[in-house]
Tab-separated table of N, CA and C in Angstrom:
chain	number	residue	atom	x	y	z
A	1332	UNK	N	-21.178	-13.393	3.163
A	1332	UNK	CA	-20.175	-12.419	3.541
A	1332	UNK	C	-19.688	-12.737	4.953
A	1333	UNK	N	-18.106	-12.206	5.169
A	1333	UNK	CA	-17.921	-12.410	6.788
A	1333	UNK	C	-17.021	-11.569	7.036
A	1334	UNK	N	-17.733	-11.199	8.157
A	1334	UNK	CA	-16.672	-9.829	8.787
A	1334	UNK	C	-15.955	-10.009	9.815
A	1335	UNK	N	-14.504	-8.895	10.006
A	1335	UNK	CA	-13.955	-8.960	10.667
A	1335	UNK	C	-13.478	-7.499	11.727
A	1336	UNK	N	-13.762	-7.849	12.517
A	1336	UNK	CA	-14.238	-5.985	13.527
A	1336	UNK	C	-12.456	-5.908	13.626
A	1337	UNK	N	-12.021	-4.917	13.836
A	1337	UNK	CA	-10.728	-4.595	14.980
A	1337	UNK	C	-10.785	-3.029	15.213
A	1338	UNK	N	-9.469	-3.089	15.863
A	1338	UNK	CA	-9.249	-1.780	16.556
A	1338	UNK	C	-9.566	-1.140	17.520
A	1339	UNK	N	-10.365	-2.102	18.484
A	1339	UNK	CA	-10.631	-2.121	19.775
A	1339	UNK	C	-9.630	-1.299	20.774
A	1340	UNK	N	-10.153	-0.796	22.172
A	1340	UNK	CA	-9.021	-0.692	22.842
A	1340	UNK	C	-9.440	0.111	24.339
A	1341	UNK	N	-8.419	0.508	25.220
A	1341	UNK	CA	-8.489	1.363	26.635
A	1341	UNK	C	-8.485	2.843	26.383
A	1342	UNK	N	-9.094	3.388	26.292
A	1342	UNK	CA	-8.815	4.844	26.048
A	1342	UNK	C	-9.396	5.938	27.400
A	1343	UNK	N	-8.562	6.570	27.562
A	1343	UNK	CA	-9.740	7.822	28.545
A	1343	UNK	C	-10.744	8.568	27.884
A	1344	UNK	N	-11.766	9.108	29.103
A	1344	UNK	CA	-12.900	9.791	28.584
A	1344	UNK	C	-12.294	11.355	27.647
A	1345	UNK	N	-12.376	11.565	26.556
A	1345	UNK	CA	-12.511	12.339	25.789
A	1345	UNK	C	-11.276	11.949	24.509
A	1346	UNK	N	-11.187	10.667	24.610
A	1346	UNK	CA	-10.038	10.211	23.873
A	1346	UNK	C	-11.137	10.029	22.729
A	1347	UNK	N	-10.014	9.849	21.634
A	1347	UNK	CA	-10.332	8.939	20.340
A	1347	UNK	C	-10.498	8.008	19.788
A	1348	UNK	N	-10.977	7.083	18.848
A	1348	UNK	CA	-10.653	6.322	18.466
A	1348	UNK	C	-11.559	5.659	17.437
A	1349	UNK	N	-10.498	4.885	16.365
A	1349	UNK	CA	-11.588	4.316	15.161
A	1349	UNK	C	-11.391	2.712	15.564
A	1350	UNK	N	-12.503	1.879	14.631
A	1350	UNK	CA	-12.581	1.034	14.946
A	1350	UNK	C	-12.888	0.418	13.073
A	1351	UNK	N	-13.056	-0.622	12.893
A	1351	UNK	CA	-12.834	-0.737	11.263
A	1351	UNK	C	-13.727	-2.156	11.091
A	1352	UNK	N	-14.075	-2.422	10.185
A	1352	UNK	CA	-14.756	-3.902	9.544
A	1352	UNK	C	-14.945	-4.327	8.428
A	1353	UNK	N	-14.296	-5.180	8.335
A	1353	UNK	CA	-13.529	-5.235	6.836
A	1353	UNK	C	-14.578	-6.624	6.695
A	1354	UNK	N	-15.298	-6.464	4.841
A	1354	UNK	CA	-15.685	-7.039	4.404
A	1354	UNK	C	-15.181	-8.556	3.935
A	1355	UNK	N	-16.007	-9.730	3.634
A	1355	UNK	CA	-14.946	-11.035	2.844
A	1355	UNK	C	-15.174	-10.406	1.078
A	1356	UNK	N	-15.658	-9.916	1.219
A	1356	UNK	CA	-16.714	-9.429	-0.504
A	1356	UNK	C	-17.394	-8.004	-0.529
A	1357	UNK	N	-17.924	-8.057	-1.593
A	1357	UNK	CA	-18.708	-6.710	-1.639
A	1357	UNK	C	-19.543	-6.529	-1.228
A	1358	UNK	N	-19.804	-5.441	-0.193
A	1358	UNK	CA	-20.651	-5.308	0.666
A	1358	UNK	C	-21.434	-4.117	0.512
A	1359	UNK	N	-21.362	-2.885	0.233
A	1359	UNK	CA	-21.995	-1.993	0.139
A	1359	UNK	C	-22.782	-1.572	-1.261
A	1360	UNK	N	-23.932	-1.306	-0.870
A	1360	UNK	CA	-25.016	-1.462	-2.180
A	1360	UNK	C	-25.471	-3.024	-2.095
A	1361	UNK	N	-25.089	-3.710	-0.823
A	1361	UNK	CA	-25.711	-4.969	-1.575
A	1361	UNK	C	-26.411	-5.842	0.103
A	1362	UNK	N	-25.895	-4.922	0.603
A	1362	UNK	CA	-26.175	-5.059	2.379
A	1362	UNK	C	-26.279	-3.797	3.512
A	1363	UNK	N	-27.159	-4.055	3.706
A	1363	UNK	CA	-27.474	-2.728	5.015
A	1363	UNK	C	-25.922	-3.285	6.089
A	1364	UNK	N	-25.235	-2.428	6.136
A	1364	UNK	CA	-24.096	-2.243	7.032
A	1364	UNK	C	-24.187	-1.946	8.494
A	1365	UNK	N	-24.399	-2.166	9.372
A	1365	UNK	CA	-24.504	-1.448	10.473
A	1365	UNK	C	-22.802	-1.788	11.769
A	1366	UNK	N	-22.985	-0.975	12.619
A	1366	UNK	CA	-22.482	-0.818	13.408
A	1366	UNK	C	-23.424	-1.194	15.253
A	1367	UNK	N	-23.020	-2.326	15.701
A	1367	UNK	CA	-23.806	-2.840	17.252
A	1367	UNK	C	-22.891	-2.365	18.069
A	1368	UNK	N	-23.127	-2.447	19.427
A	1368	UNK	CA	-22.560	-2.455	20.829
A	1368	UNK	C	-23.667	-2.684	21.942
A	1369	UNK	N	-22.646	-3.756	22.378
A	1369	UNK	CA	-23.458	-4.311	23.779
A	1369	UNK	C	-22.122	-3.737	25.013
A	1370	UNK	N	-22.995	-3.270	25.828
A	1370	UNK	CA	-22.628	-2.910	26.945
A	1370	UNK	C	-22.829	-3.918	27.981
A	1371	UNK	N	-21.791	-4.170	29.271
A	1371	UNK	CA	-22.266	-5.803	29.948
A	1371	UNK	C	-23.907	-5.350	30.459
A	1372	UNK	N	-24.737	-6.286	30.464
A	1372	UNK	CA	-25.902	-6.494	31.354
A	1372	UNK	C	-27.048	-5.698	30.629
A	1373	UNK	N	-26.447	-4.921	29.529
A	1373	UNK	CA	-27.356	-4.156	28.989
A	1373	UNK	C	-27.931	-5.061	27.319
A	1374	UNK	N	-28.755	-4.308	26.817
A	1374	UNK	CA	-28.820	-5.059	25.262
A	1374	UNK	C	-28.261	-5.041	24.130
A	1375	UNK	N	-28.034	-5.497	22.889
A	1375	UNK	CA	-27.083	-4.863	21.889
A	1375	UNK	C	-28.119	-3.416	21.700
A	1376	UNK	N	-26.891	-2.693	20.707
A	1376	UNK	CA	-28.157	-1.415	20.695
A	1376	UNK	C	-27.479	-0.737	19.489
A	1377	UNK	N	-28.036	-0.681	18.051
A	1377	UNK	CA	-27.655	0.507	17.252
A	1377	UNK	C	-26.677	1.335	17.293
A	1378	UNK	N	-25.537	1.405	16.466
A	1378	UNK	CA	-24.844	3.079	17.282
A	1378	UNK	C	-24.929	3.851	15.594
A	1379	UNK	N	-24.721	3.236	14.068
A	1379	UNK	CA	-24.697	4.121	12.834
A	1379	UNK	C	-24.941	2.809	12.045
A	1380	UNK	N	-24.778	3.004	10.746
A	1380	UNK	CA	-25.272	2.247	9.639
A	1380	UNK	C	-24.859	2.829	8.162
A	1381	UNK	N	-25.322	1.858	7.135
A	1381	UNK	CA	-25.500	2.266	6.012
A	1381	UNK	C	-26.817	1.216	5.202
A	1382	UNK	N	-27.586	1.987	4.825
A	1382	UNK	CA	-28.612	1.041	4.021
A	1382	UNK	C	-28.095	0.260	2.716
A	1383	UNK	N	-28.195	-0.467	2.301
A	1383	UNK	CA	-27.784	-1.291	0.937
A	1383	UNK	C	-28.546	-0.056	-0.014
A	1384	UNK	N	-29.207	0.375	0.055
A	1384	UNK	CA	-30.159	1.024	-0.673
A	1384	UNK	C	-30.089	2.768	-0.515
A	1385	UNK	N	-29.108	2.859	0.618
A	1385	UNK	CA	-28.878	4.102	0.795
A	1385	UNK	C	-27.765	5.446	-0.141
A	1386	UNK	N	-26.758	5.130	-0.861
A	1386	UNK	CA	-25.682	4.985	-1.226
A	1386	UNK	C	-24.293	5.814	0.287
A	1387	UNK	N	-24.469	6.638	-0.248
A	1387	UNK	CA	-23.486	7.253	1.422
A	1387	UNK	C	-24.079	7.295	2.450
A	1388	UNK	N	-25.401	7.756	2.644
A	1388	UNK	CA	-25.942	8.176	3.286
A	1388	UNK	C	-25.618	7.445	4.960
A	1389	UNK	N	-25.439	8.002	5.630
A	1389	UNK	CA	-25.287	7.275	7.251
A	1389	UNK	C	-25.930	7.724	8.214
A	1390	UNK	N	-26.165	7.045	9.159
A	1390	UNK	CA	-27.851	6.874	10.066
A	1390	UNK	C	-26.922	6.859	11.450
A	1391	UNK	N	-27.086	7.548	12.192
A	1391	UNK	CA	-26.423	6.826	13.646
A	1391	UNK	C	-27.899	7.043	14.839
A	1392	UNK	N	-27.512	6.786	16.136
A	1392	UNK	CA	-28.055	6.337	17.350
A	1392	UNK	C	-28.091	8.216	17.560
A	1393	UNK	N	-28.828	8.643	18.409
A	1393	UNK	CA	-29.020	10.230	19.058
A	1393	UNK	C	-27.571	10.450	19.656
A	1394	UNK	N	-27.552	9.121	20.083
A	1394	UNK	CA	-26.816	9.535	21.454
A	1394	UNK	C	-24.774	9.509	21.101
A	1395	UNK	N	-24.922	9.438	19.910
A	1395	UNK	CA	-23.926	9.100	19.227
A	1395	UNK	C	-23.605	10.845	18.145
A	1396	UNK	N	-24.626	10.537	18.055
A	1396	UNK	CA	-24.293	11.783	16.567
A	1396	UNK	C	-23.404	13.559	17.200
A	1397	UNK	N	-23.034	13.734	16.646
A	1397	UNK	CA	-21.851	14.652	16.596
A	1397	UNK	C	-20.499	14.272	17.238
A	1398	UNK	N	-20.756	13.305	17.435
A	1398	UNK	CA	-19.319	12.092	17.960
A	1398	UNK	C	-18.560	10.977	17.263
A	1399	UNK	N	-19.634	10.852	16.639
A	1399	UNK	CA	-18.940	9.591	15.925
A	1399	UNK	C	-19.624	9.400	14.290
A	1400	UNK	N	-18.702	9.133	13.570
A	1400	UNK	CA	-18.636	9.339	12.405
A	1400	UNK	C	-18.599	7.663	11.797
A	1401	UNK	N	-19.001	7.835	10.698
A	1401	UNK	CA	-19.335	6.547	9.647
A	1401	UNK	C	-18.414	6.651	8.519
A	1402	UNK	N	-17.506	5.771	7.937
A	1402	UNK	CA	-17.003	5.980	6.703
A	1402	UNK	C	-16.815	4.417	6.150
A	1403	UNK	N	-16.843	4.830	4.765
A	1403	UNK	CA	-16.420	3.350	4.349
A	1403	UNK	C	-14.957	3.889	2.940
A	1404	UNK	N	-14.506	2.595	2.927
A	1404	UNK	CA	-13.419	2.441	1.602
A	1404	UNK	C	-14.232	1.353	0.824
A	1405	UNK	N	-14.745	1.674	-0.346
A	1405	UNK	CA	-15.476	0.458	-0.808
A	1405	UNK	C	-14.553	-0.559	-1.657
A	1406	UNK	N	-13.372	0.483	-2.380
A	1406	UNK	CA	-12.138	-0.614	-2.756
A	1406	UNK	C	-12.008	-1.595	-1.889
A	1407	UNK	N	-11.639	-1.487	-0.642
A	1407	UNK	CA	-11.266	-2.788	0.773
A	1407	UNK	C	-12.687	-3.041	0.933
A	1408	UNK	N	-13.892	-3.097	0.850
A	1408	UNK	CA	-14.952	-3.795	1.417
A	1408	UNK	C	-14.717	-3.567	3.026
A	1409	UNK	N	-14.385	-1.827	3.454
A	1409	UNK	CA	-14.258	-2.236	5.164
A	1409	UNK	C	-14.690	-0.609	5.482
A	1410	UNK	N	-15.115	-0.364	6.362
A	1410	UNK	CA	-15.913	-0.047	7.216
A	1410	UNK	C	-15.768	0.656	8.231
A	1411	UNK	N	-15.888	1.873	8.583
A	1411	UNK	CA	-14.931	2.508	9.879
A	1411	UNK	C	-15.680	3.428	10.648
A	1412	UNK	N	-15.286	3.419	12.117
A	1412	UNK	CA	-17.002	4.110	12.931
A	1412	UNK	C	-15.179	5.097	13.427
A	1413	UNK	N	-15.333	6.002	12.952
A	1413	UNK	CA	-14.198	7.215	13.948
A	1413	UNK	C	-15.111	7.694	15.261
A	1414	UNK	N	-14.970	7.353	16.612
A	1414	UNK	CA	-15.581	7.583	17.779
A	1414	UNK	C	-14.581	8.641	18.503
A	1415	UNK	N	-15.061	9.955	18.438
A	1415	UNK	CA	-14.609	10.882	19.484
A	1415	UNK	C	-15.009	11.349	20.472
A	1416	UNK	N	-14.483	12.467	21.603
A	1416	UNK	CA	-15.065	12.706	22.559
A	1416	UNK	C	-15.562	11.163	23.270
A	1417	UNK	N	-14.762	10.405	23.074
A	1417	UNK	CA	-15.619	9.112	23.879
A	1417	UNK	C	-15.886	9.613	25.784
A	1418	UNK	N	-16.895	8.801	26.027
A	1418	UNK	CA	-17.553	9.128	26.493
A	1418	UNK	C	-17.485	7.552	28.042
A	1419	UNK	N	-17.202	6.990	28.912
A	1419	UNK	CA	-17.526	6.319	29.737
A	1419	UNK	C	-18.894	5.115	29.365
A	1420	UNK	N	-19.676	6.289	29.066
A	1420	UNK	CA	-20.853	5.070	28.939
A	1420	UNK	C	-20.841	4.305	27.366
A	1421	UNK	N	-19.750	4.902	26.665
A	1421	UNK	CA	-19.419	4.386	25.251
A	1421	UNK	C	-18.513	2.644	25.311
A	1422	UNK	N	-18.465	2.580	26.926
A	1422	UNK	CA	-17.855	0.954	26.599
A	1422	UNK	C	-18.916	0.272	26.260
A	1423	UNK	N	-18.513	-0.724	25.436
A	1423	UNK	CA	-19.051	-2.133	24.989
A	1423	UNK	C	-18.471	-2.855	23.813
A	1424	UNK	N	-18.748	-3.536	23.955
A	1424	UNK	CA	-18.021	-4.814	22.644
A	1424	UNK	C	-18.941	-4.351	21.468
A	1425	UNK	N	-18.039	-3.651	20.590
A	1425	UNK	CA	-18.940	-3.518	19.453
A	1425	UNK	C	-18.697	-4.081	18.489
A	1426	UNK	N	-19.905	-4.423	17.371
A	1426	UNK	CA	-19.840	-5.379	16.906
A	1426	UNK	C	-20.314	-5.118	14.687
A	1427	UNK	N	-19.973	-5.204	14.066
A	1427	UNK	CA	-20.222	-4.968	12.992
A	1427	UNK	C	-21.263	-6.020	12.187
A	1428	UNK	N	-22.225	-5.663	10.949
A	1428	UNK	CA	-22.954	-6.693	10.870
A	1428	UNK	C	-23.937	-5.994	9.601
A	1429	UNK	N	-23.872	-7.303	8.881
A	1429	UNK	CA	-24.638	-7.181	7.075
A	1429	UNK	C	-25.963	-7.666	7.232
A	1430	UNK	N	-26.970	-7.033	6.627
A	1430	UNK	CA	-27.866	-7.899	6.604
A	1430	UNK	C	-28.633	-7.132	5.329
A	1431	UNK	N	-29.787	-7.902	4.979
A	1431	UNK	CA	-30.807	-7.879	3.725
A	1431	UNK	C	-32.284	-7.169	4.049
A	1432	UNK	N	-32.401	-6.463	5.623
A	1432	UNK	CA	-33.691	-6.449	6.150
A	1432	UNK	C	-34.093	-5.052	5.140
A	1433	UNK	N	-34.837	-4.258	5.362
A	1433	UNK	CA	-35.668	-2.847	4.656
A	1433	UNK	C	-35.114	-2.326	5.407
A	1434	UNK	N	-34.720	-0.853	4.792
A	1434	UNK	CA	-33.606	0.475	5.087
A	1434	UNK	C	-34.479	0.933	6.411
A	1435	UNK	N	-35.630	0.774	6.297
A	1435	UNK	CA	-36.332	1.083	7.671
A	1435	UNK	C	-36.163	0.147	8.995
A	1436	UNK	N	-35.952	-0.790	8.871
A	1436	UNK	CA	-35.155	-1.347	10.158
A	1436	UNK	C	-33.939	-1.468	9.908
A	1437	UNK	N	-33.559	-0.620	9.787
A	1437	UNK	CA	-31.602	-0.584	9.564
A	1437	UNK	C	-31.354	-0.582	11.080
A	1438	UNK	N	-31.965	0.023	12.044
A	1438	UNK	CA	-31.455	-0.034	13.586
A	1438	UNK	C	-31.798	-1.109	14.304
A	1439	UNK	N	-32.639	-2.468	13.172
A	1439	UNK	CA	-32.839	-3.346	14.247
A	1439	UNK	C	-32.059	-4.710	13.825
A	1440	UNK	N	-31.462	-4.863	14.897
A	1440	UNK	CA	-30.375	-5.992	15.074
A	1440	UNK	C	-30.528	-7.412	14.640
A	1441	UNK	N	-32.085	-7.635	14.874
A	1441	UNK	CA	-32.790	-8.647	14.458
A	1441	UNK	C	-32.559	-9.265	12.538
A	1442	UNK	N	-32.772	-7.688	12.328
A	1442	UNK	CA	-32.999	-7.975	10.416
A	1442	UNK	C	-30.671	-8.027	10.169
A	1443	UNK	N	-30.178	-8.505	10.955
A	1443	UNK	CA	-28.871	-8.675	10.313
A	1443	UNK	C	-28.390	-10.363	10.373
A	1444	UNK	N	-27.764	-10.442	9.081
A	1444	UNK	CA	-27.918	-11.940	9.810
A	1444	UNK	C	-26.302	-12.360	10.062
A	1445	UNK	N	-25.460	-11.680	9.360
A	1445	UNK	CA	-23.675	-11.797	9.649
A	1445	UNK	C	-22.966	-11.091	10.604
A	1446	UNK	N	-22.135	-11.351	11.694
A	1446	UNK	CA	-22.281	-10.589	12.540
A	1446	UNK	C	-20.523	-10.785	12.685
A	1447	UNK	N	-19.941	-9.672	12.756
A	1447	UNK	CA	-18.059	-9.662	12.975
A	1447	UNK	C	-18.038	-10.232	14.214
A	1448	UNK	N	-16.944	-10.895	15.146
A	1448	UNK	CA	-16.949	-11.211	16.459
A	1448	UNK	C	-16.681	-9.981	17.372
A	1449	UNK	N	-16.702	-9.064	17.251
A	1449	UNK	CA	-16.832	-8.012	18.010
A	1449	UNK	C	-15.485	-7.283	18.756
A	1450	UNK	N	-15.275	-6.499	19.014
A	1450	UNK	CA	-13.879	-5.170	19.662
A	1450	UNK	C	-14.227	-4.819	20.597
A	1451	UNK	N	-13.870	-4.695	21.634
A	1451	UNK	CA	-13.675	-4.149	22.984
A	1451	UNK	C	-13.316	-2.712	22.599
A	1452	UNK	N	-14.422	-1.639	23.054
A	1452	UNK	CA	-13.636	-0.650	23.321
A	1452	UNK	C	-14.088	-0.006	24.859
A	1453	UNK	N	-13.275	0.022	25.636
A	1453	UNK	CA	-12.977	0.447	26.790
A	1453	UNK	C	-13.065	2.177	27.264
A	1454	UNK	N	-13.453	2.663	28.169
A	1454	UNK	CA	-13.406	4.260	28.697
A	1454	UNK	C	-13.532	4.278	29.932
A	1455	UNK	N	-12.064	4.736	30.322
A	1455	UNK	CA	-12.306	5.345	31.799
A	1455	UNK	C	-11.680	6.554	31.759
A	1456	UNK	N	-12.722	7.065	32.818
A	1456	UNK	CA	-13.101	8.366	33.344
A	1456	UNK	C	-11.999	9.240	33.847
């Protein structure tokens, strides 16, 4: 499979914005889905997901949840994190990514092995 992130962008703090990742193939039910972001100097880090094994079900980061939302279109094989209330410390290049690991490390970055080239999304204050 190979993905492709967009919808990146500059937004102010309490702005909106979605971001999307569109599958080459079928992806859901057949790959844990997740959603990355690396912040500069910091590590990649979890922000939501979907287990291959999960069917809707979506998983996000603490620090994320009541902000940002998970959806998929499984017709398009793509993928969409709706991020509101953004937040300043919400910049980083985020990054989309399939992998085969157990629904229990769905938050670790390690068990993914396809990774989109990643979106800039930007927040100032």
């Amino acid at each position: 499979v190979q993905l492709q992130a967009s919808g990146g962008g500059s937004v102010q703090a309490g702005d909106s914005l979605r971001v999307s990742c569109a599958a080459s193939e079928r992806a859901f039910g057949r790959y844990n889905m997740g959603w990355f972001r690396q912040a500069p100097g910091k590590e990649r880090e979890f922000v939501c997901g979907y287990s291959k094994s999960g069917g809707l079900n979506t998983w996000c980061a603490d620090s994320v949840k009541g902000r940002f939302t998970l959806s998929r279109d499984t017709a398009l094989n793509t993928m969409y994190l709706q991020m509101n209330n953004l937040k300043p410390e919400d910049t980083a290049v985020y990054f989309c990514a399939a992998g085969l690991g157990p629904t229990g490390l769905l938050r670790q970055s390690s068990t993914y092995k396809t990774w989109g080239q990643g979106t800039l999304v930007t927040v100032s204050s």
